Short mmCIF file of N, CA and C in Angstrom, two decimals:
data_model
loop_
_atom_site.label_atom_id
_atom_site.label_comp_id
_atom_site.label_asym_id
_atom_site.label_seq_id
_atom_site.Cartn_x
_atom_site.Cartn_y
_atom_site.Cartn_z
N UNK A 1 48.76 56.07 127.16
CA UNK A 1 47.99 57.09 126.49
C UNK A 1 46.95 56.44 125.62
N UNK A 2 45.30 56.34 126.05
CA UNK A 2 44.66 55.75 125.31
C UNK A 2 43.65 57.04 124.36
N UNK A 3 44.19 57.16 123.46
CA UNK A 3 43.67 58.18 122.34
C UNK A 3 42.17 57.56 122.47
N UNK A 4 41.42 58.95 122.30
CA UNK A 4 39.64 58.28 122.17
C UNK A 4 39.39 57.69 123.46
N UNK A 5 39.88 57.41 124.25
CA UNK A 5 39.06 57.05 125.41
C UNK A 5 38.59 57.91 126.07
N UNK A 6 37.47 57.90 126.79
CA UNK A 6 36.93 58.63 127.58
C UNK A 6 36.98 58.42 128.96
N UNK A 7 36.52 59.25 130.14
CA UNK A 7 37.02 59.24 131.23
C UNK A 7 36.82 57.81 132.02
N UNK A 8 35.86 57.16 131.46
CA UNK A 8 35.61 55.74 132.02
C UNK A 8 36.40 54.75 131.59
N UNK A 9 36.94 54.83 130.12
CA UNK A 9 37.98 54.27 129.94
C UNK A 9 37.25 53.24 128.57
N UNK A 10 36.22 53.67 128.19
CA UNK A 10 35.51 53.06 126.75
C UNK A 10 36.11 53.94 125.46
N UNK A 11 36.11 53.52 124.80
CA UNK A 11 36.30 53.84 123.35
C UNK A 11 35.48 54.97 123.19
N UNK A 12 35.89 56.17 122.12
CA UNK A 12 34.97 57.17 122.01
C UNK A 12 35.70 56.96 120.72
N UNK A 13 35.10 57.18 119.43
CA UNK A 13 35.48 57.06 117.99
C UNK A 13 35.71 58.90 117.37
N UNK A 14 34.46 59.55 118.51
CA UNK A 14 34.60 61.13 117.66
C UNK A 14 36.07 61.75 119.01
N UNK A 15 36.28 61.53 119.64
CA UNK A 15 37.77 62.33 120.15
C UNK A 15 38.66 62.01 119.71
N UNK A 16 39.34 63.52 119.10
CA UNK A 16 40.65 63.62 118.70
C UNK A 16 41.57 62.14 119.15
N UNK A 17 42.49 61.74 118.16
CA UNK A 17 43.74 61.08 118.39
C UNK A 17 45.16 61.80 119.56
N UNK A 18 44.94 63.66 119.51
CA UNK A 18 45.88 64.14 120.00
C UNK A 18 45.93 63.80 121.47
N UNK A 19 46.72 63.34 122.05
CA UNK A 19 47.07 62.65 123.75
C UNK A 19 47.30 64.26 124.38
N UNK A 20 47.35 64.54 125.41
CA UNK A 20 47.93 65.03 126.64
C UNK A 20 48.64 64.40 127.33
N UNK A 21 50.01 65.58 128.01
CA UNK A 21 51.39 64.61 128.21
C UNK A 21 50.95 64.12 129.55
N UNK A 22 51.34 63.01 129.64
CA UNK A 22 51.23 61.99 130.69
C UNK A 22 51.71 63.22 132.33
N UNK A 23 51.99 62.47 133.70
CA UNK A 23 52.25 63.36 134.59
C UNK A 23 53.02 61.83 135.40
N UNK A 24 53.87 61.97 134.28
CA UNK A 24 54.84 60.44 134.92
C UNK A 24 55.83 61.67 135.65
N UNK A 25 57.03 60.44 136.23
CA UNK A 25 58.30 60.45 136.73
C UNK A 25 59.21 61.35 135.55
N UNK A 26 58.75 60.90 134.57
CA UNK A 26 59.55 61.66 133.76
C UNK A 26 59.68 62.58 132.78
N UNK A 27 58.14 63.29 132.62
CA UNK A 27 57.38 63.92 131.77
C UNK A 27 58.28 65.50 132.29
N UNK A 28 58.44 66.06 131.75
CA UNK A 28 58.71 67.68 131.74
C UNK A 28 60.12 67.80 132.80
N UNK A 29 61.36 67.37 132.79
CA UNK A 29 61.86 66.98 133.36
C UNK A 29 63.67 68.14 132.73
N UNK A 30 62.94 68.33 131.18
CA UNK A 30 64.56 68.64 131.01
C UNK A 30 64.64 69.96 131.70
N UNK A 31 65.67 70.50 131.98
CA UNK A 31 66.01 71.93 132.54
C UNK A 31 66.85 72.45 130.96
N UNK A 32 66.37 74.03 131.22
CA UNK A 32 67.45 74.99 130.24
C UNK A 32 68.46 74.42 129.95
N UNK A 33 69.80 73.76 130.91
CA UNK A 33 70.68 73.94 130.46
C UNK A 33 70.54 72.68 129.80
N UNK A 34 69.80 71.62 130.33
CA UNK A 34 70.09 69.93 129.54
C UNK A 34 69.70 70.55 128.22
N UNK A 35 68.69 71.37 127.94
CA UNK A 35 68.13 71.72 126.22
C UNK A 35 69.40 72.16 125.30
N UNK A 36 69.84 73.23 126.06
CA UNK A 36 71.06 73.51 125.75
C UNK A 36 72.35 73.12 125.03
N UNK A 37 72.79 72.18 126.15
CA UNK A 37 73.36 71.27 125.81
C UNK A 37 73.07 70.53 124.45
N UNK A 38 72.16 69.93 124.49
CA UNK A 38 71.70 68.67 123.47
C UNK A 38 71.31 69.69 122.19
N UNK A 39 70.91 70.80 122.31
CA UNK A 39 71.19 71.71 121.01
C UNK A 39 72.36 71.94 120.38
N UNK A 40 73.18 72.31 121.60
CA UNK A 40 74.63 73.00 120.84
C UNK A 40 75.63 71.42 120.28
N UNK A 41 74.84 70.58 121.12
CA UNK A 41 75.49 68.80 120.55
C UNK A 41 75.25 68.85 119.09
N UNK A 42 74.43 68.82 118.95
CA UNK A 42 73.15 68.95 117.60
C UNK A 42 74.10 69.56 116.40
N UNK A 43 74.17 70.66 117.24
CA UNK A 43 74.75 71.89 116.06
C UNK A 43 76.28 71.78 115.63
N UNK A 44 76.96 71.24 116.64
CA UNK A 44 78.53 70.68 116.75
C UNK A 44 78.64 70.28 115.80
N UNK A 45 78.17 68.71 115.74
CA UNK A 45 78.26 67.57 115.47
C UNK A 45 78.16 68.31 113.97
N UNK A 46 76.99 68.28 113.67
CA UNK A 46 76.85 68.61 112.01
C UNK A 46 77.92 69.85 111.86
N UNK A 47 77.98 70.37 112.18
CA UNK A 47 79.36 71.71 111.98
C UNK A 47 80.42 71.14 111.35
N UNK A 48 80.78 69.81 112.60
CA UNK A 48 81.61 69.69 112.63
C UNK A 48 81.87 68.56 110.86
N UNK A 49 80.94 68.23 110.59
CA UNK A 49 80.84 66.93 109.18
C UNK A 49 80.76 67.99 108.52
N UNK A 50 79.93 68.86 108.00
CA UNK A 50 79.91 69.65 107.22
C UNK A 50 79.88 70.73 106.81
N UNK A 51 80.92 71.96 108.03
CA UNK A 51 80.78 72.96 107.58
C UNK A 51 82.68 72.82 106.79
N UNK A 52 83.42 72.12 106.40
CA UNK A 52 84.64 72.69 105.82
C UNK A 52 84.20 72.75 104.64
N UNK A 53 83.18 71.28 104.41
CA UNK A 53 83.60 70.83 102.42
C UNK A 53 82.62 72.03 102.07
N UNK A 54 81.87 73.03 102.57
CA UNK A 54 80.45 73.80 102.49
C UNK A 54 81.96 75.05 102.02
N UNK A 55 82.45 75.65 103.06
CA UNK A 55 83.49 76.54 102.50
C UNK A 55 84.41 76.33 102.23
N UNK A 56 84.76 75.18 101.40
CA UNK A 56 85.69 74.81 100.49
C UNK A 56 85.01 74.60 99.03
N UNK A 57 84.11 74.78 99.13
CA UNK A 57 83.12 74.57 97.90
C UNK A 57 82.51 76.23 97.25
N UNK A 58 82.19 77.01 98.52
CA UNK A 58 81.94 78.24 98.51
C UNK A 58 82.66 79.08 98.44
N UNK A 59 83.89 79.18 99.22
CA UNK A 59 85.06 80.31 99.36
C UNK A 59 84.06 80.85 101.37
N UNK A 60 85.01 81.27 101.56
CA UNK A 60 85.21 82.08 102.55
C UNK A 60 83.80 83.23 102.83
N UNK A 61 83.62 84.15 101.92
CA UNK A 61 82.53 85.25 102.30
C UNK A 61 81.12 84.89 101.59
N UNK A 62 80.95 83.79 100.39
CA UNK A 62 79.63 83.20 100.95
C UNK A 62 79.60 82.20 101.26
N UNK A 63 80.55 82.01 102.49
CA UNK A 63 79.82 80.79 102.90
C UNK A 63 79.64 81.34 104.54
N UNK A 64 80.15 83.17 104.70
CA UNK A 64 79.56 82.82 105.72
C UNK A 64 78.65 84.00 105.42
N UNK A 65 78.25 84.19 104.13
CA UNK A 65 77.11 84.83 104.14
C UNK A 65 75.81 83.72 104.06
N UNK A 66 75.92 82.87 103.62
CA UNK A 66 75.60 81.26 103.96
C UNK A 66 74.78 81.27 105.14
N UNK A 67 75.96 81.41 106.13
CA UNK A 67 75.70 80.73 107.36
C UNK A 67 74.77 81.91 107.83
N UNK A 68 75.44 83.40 108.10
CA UNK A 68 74.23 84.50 108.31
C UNK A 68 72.68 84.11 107.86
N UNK A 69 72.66 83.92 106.70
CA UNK A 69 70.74 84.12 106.04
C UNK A 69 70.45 82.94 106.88
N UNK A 70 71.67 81.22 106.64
CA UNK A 70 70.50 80.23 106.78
C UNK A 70 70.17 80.46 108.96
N UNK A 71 71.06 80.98 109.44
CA UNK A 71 70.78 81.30 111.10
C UNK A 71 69.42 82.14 111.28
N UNK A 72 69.15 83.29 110.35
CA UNK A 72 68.00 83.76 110.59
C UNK A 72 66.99 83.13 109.95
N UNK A 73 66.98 82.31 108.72
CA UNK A 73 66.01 81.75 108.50
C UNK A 73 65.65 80.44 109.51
N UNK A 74 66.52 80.10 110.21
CA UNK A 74 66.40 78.98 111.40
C UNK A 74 66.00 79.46 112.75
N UNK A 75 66.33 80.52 113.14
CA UNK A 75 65.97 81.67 114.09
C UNK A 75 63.92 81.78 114.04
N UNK A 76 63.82 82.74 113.05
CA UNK A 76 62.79 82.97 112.83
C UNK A 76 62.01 81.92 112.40
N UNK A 77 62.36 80.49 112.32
CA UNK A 77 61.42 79.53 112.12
C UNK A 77 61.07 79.28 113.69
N UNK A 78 61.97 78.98 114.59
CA UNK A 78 61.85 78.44 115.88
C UNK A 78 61.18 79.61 116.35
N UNK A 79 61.12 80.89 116.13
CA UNK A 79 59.99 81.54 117.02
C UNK A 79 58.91 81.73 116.30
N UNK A 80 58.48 81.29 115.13
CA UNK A 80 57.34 81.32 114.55
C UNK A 80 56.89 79.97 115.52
N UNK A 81 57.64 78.70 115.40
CA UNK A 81 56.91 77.36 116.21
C UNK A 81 57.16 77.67 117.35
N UNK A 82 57.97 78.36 118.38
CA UNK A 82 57.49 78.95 119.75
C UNK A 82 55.91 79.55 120.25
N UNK A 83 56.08 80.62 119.36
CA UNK A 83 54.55 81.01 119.52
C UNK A 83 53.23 80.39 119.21
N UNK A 84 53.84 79.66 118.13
CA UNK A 84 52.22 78.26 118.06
C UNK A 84 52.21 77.53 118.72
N UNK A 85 53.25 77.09 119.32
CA UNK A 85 52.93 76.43 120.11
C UNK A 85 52.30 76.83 121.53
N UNK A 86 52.59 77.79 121.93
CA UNK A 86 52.14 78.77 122.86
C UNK A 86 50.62 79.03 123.04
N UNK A 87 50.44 79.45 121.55
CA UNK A 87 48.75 79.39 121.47
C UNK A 87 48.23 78.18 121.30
N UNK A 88 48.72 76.97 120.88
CA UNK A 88 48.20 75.56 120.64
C UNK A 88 47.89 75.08 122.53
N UNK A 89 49.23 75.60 123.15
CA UNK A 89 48.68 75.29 124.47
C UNK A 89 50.10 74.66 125.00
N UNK A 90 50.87 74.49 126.14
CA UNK A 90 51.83 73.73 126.39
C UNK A 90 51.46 72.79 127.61
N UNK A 91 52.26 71.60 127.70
CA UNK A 91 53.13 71.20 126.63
C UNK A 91 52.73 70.81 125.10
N UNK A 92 53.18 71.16 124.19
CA UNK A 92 52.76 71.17 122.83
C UNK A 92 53.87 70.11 121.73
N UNK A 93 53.14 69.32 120.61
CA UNK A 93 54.11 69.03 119.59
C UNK A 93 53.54 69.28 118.57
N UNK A 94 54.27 68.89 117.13
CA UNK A 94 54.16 69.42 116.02
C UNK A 94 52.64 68.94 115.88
N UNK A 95 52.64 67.73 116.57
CA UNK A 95 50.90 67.08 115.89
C UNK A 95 50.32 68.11 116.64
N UNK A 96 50.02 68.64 117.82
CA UNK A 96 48.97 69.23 118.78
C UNK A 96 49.33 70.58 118.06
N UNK A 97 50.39 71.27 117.58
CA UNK A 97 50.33 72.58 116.78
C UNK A 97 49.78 72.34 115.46
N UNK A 98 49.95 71.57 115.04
CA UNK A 98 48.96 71.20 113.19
C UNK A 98 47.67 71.28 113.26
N UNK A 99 47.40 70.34 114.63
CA UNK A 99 45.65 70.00 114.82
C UNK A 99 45.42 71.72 115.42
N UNK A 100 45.77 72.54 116.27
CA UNK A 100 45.05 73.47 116.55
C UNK A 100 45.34 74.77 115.29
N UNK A 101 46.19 74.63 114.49
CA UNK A 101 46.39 75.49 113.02
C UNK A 101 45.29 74.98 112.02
N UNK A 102 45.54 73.78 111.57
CA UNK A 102 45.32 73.51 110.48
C UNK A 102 44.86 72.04 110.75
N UNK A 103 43.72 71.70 111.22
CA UNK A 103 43.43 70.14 112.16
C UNK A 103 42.73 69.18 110.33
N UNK A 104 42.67 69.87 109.34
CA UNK A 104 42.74 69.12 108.35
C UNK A 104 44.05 68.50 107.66
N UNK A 105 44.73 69.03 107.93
CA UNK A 105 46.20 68.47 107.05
C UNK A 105 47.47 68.35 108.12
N UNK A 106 47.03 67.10 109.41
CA UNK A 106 47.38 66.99 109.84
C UNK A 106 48.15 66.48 109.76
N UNK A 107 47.84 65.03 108.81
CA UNK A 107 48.18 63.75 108.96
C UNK A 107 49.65 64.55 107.82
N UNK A 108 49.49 65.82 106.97
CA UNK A 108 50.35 66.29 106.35
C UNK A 108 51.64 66.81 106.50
N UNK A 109 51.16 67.56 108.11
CA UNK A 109 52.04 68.00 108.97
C UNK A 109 53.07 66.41 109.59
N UNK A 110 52.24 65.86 109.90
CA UNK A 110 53.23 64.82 110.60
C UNK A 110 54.14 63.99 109.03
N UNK A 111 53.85 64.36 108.25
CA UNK A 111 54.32 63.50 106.97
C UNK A 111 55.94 64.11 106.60
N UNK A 112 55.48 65.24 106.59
CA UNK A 112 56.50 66.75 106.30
C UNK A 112 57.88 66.70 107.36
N UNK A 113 57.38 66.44 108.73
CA UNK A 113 58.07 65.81 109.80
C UNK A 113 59.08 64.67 109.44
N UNK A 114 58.52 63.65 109.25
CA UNK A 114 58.69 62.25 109.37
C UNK A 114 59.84 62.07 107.82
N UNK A 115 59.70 63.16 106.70
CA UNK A 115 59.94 63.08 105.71
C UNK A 115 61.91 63.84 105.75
N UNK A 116 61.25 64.44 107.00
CA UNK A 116 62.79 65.87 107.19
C UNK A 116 63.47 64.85 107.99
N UNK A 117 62.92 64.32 109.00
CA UNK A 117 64.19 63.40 110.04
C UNK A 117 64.35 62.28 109.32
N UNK A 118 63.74 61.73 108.33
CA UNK A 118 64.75 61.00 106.93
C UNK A 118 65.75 61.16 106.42
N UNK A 119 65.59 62.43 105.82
CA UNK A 119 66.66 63.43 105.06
C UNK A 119 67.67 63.86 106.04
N UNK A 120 67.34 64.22 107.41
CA UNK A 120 68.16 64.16 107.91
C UNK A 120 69.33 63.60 108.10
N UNK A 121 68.55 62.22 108.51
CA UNK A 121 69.76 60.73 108.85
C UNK A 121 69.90 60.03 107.55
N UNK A 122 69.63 60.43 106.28
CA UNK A 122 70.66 60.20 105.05
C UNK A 122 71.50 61.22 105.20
N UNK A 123 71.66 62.25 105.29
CA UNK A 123 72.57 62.92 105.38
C UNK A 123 73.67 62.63 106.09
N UNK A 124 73.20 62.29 107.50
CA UNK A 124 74.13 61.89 108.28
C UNK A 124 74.91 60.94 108.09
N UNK A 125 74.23 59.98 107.85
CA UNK A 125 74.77 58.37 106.69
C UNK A 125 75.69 59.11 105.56
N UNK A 126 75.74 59.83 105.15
CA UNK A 126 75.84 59.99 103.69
C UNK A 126 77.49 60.74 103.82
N UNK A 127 77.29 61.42 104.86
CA UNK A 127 78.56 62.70 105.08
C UNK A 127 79.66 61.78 106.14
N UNK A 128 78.93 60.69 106.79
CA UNK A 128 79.47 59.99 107.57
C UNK A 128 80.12 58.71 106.88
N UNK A 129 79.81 58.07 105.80
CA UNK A 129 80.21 57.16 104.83
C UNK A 129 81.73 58.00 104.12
N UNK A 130 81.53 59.18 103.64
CA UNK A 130 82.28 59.48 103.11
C UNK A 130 83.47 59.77 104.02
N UNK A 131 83.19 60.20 105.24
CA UNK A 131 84.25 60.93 105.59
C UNK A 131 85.51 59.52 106.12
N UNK A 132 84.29 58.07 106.54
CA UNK A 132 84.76 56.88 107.26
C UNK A 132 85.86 56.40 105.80
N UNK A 133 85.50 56.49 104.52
CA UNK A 133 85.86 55.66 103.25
C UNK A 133 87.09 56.71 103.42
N UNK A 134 87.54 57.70 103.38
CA UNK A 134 88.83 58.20 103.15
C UNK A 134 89.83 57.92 104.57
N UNK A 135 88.93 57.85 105.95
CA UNK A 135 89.64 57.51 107.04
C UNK A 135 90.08 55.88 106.80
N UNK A 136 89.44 55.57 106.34
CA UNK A 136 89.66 53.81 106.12
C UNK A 136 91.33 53.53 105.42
N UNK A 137 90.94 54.57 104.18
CA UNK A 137 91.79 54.53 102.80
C UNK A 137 93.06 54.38 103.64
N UNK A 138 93.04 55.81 104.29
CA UNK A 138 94.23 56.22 105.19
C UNK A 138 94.99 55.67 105.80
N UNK A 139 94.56 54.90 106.96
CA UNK A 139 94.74 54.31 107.70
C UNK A 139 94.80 52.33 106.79
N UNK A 140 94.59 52.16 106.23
CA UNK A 140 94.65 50.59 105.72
C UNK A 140 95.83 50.86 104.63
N UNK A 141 95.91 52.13 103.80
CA UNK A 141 96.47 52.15 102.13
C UNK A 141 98.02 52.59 102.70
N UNK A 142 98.10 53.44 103.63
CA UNK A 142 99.07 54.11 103.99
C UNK A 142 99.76 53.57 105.52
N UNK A 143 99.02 52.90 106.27
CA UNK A 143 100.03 52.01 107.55
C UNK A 143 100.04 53.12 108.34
N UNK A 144 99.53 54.48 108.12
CA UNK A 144 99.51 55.23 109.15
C UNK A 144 98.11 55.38 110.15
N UNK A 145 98.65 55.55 111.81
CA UNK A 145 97.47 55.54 112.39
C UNK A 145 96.68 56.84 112.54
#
């Protein structure tokens, strides 16, 4: 993907950085159910680290009033970025939906990004440290497997 190049294959300095997806072997390839899948993995996995200490911390009815608001506020985010992306054009990503929204605060959009799948994988680190330090305890303090 040579950003700025032009069809001859020289440098162009005024075209966009945004690429168009390649038309490899492997470009557009997942099916429904692989998405699927690797969503409901997604959603497991973290469920599974942190939804007890969430309603053990909350009680029982808000935590799954909790879970109700934060599903529609996650709901209605993914079809707000469905449809931009839609009008941005497909196949589409967050950079090619920023640049056709908002093509000044791009570099903002990708920051905002880059800043959440951080926070993310501290989290993951973070819920995953703890849960390994009491499995450790367990298993080393107590001789049980």
């Amino acid at each position: 993907l040579n950003a700025g190049a032009s069809n001859n294959g020289a440098w162009d300095a005024n075209k966009s950085i945004a690429t168009k997806a390649t038309s490899t072997a492997t470009a557009g390839r997942a099916t429904v159910l692989s998405c699927t899948i690797n969503l409901a993995n997604t959603i497991v996995g973290a469920g599974m680290l942190g939804l007890p200490g969430a309603f053990g911390g909350t009680g029982w009815l808000a935590g799954l009033i909790l879970i109700a608001v934060s599903a529609a506020f996650s709901a209605h985010g993914l079809v707000l970025l469905s449809k931009a992306a839609q009008r941005a054009g497909l196949p589409s990503s967050f950079y090619s939906v920023a640049l056709a929204a908002v093509p000044r605060y791009t570099i903002l959009i990708d920051l905002a990004v880059a800043m959440k799948c951080f926070g993310v994988a501290t989290g993951y680190l973070i819920t995953v440290a703890d849960c390994m330090i009491d499995a450790l305890d367990h298993v080393l303090l107590n001789g049980n497997p």
